[in-house]
Short mmCIF file of C-alpha atoms and ligand atoms in Angstrom, two decimals:
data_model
loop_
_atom_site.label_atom_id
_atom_site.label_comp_id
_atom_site.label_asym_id
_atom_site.label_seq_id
_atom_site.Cartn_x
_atom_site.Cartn_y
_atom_site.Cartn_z
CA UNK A 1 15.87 -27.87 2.91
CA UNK A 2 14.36 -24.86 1.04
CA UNK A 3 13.50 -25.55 -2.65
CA UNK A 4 12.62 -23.48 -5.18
CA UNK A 5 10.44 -24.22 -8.59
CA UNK A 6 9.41 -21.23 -11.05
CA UNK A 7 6.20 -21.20 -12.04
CA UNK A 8 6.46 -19.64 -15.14
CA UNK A 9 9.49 -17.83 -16.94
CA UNK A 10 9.08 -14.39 -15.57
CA UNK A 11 7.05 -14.69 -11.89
CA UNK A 12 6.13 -16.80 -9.28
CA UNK A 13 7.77 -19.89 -7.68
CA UNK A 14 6.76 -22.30 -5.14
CA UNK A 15 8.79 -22.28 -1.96
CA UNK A 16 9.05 -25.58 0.06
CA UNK A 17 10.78 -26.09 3.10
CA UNK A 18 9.51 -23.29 5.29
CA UNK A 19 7.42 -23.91 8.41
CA UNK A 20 5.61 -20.23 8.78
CA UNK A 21 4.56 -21.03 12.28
CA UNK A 22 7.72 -21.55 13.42
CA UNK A 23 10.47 -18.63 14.15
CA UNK A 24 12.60 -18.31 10.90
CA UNK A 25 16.12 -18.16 11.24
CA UNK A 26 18.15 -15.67 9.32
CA UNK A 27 18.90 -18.02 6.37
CA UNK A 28 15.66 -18.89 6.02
CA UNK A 29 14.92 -15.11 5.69
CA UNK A 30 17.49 -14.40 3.25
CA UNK A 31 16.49 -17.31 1.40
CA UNK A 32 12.88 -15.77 0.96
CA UNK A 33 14.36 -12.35 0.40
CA UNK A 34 16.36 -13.44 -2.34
CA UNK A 35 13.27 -15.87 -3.93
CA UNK A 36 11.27 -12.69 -3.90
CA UNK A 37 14.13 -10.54 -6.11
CA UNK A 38 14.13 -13.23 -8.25
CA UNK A 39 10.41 -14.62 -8.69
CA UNK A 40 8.27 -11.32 -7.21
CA UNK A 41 5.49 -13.88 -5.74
CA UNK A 42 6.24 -17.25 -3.98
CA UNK A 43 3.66 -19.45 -2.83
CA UNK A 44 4.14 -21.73 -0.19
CA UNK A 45 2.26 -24.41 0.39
CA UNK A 46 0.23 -26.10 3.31
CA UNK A 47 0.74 -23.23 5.92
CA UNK A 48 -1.77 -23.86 8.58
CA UNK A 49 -0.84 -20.59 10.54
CA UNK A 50 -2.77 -18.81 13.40
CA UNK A 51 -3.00 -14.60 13.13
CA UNK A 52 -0.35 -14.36 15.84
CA UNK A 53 2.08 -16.85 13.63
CA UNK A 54 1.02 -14.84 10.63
CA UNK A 55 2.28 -11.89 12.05
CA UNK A 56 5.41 -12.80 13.45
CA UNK A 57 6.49 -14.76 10.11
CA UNK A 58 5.68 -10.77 8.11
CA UNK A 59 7.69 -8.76 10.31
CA UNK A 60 10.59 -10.50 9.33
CA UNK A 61 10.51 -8.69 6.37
CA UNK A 62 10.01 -5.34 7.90
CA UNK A 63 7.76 -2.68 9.33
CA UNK A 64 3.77 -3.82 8.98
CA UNK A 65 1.42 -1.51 7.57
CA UNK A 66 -1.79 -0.93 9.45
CA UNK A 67 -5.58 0.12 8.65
CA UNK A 68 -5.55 -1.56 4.97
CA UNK A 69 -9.32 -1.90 5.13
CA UNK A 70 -10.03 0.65 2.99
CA UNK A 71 -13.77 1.81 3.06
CA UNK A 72 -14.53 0.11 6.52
CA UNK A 73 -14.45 1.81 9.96
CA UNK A 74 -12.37 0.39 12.64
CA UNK A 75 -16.37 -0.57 14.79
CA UNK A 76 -16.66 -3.09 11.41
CA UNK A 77 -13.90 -5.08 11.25
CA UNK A 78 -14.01 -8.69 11.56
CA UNK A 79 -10.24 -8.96 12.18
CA UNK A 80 -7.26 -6.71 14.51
CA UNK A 81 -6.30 -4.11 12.06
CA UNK A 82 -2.82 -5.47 11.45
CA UNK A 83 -4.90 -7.07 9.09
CA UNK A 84 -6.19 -6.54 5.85
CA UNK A 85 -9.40 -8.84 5.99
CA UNK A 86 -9.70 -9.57 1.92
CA UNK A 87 -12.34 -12.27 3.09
CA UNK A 88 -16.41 -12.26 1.90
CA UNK A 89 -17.42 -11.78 5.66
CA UNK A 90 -18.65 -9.13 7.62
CA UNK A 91 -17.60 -8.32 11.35
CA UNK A 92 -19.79 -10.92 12.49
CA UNK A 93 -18.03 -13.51 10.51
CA UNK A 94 -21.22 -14.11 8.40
CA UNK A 95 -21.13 -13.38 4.53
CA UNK A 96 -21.52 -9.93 3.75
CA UNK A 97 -24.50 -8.79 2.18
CA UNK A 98 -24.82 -7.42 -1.81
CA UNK A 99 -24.91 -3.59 -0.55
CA UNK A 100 -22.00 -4.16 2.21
CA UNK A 101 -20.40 -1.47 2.30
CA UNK A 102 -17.03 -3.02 3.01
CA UNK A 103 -17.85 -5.59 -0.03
CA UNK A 104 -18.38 -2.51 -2.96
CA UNK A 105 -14.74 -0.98 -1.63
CA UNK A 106 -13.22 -4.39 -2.02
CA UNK A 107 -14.85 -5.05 -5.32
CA UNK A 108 -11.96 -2.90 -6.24
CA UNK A 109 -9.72 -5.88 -5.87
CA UNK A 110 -10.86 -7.33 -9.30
CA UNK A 111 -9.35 -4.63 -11.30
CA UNK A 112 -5.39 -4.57 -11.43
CA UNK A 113 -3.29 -2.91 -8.73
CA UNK A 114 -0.60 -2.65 -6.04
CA UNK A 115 -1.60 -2.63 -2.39
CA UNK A 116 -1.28 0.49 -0.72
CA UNK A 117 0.44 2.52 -3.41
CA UNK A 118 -1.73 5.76 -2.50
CA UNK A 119 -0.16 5.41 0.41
CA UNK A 120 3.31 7.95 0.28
CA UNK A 121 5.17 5.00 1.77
CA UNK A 122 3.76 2.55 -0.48
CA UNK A 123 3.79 -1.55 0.67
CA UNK A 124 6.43 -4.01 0.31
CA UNK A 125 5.46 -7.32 0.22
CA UNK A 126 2.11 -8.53 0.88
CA UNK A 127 1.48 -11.78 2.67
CA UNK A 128 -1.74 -13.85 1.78
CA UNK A 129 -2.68 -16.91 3.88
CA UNK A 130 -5.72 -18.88 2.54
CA UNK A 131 -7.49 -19.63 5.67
CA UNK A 132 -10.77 -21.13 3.75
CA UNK A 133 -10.50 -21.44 0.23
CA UNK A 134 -13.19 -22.34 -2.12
CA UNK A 135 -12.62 -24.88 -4.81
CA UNK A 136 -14.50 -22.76 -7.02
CA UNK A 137 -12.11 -19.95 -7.24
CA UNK A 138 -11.31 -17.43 -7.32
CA UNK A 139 -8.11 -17.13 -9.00
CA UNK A 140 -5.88 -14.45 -8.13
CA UNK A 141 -2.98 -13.15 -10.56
CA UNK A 142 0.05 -11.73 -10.62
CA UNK A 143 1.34 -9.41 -13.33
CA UNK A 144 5.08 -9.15 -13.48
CA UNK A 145 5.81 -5.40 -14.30
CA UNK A 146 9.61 -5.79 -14.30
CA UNK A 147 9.15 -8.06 -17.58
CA UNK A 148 6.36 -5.45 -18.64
CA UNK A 149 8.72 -2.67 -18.35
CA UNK A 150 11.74 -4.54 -20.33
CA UNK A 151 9.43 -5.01 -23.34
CA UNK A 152 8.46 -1.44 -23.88
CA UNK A 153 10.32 0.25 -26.82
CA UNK A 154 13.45 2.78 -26.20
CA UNK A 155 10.98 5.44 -27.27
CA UNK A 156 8.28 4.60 -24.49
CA UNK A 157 10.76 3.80 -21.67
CA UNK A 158 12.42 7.32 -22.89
CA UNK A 159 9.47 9.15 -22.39
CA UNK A 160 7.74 7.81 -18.74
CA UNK A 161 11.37 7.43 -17.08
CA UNK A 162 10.37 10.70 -14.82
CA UNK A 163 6.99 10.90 -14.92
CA UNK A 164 4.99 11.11 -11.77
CA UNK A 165 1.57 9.92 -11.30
CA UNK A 166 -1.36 10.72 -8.19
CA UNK A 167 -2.72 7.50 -6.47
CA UNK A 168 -5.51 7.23 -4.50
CA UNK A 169 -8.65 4.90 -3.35
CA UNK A 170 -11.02 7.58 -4.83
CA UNK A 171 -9.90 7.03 -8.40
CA UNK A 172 -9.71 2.86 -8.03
CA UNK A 173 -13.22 2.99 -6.75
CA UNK A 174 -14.50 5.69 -8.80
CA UNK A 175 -13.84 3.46 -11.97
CA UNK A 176 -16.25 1.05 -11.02
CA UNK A 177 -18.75 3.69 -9.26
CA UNK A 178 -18.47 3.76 -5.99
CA UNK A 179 -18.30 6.98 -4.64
CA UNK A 180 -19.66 6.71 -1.21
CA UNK A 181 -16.76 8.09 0.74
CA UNK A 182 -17.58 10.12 3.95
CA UNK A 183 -15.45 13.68 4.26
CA UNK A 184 -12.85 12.43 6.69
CA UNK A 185 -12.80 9.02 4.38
CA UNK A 186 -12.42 11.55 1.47
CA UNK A 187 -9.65 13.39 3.24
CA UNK A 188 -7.86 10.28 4.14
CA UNK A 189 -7.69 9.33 1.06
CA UNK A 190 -5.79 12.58 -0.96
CA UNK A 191 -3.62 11.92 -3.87
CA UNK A 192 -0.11 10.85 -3.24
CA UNK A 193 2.46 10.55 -5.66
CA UNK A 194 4.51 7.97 -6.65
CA UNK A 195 6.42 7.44 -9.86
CA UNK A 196 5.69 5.05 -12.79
CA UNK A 197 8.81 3.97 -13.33
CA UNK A 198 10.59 2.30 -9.68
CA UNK A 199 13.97 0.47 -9.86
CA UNK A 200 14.58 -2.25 -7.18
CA UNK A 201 16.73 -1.79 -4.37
CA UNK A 202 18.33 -4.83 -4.55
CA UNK A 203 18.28 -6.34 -7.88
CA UNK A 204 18.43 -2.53 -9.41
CA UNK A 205 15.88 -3.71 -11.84
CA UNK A 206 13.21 -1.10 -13.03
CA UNK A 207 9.48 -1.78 -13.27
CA UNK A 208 6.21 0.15 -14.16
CA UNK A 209 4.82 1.34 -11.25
CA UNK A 210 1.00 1.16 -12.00
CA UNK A 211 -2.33 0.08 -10.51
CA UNK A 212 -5.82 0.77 -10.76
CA UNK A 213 -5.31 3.64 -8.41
CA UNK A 214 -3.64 6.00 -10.52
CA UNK A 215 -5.92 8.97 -11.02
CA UNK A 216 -3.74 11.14 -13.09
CA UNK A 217 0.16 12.24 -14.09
CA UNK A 218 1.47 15.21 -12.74
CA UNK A 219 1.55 17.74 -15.30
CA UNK A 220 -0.63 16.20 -18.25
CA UNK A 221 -4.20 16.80 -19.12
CA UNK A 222 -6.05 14.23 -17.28
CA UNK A 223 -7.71 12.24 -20.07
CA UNK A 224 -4.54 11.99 -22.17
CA UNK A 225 -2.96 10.67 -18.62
CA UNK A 226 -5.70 8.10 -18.20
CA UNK A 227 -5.94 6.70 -21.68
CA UNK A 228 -2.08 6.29 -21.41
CA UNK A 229 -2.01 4.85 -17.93
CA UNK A 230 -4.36 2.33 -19.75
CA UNK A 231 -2.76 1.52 -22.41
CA UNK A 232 0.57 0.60 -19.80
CA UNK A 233 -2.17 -1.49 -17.78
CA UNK A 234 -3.10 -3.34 -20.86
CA UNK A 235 0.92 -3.58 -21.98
CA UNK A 236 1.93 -4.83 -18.53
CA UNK A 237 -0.93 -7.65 -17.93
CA UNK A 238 -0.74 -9.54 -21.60
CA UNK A 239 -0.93 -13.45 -20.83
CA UNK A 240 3.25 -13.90 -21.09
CA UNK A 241 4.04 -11.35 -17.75
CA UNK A 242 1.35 -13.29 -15.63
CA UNK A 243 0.98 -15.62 -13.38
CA UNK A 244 -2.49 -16.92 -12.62
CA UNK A 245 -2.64 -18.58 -8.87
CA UNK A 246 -5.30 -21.30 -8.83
CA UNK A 247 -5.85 -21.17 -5.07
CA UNK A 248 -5.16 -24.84 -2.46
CA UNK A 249 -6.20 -24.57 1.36
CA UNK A 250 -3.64 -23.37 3.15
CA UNK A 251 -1.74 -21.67 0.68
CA UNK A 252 0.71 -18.75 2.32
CA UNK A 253 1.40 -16.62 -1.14
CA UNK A 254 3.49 -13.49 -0.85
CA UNK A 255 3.79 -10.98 -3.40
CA UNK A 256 6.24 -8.05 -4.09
CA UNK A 257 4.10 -4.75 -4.74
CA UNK A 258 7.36 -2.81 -5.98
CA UNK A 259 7.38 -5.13 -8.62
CA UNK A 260 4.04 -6.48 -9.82
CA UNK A 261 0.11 -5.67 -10.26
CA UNK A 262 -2.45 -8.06 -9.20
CA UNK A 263 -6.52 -8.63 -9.23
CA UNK A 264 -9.21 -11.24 -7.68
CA UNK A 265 -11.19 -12.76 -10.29
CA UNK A 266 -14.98 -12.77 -9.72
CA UNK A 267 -16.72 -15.50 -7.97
CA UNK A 268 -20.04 -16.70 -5.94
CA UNK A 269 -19.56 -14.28 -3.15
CA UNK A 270 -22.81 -14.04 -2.24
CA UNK A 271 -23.15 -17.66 -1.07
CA UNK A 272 -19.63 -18.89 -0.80
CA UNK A 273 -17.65 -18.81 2.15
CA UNK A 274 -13.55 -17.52 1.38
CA UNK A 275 -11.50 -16.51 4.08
CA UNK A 276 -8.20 -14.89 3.38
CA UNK A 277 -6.02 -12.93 5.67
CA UNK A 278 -3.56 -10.01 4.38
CA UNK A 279 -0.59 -8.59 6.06
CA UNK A 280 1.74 -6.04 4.24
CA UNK A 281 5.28 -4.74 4.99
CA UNK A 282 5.83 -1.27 4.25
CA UNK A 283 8.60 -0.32 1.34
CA UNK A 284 11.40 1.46 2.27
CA UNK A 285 10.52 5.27 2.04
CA UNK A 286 8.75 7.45 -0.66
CA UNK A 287 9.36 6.88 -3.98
CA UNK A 288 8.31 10.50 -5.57
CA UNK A 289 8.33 14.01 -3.50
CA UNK A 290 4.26 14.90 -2.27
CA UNK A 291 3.14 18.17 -3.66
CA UNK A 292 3.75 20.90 -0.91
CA UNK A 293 0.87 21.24 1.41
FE1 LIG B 1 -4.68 -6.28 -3.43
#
């Protein structure tokens, strides 16, 4: 029997009852589905799930999204890429070196963002399975920007209702310095444009559409954008919308990117081993018109 418990007032429950490696029937789907509208992140425990299980338990819940490894060729990748390999080792399965290439683009995990939203069909859920987890950390969390978004005055809500902003993996990166992007990297990676404030397809709640990868707003000065789009980062991730997810073996933790923002926390990556395997669904379409080519 599928059981629910919230894990804090706004986001994240743990799901029980659910055998990932096993096919899911449509109940059980709907019964995720509907956990997900509700709680934006579920974690379910003690999923010890192949890649092939992993990937038949996401595309229940649509379309997959492919080539997520931002900043690594296809010759480096340690995994198929269905996969978005969010481990600390290199194609060799050893643990990647300080100036790893593939390590400084995913060092853009520890600031806050949605996966794939400078993509112009931006993700869906994504599906974490903690393969090898050390006890150590890190933490991941989970900022619930449909609470975010509720809290902002009439005034503010007023004002960003139609605004539109540019995503991409140049701007994420750029924050913390990493610029190394090769031209066709640099062309893959253009602007797209997605608006700040979504509303759910289902539960027809509205959320704040922001991450790390926002580079501007269509139609403002770029510094007043920025120093805006930060003060909505630091609005949307105060201790009361988040849920911090202190990591068990095994864990299978999916997360709605429509609806929340998320980070790693730093840890010993250098010398400790952590495993985890990403698969994303795509969302349903666009959710702003691209600029005309
Ligand atoms: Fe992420």
């Amino acid at each position: 029997m599928i059981e629910i418990q919230p894990l804090t007032p706004h986001i994240g429950a743990r799901l029980t009852g659910i055998d990932a490696r096993k096919p899911l029937s449509a109940s059980d789907v709907a019964a995720i589905d509907a956990g997900m509208d509700k709680y934006a992140v579920l974690v379910l425990p003690g999923q010890d799930i192949t890649d092939s299980q992993q990937l038949a338990f996401s595309r229940n819940f649509g379309p997959l999204e492919e080539g997520a490894n931002s900043g690594a060729r296809d010759s480096e990748l340690r995994l198929p890429v269905v996969f978005a390999d969010v481990s600390n080792l290199d194609k060799d399965g050893r643990i990647a070196e300080r100036n790893n290439k593939k390590r400084m683009a995913a060092l853009g995990n520890r600031l806050w963002h949605t996966d794939a939203s400078f993509r112009v069909i931006p993700a869906k859920y994504s599906i974490l399975s903690g393969r090898i987890v050390p006890s150590e950390g890190p933490d991941t969390e989970f900022a619930d920007m449909r609470a975010a978004y509720d809290a902002l005055d009439a005034r503010t809500k007023a004002e960003i209702e139609d605004l539109v902003c540019e995503h991409s993996l140049i701007y994420s990166r750029g924050q913390l310095g990493f610029t190394e992007f090769l031209p066709d990297e640099r062309v893959a990676m253009q602007p797209v444009r997605q608006r700040l404030v979504r509303t759910h397809p289902v539960t027809r709640r509205k959320s704040l559409f922001l991450a790390s990868h926002i580079g501007t707003i269509v139609g403002w000065p770029r510094p007043e954008a920025m120093a805006f789009i930060r003060d909505l980062i630091e609005h949307a991730t105060q201790p009361q919308f988040v849920y911090v997810h202190k990591w068990t073996p095994l864990d299978l933790v999916i997360w709605d990117n429509r609806t929340t923002m998320h980070r790693v926390r730093r840890f010993d990556d250098l010398n400790i081993v952590r495993d985890v395997r990403r698969t994303t669904t795509k969302s349903d379409g666009p959710t702003a018109a691209q600029e005309a080519a």
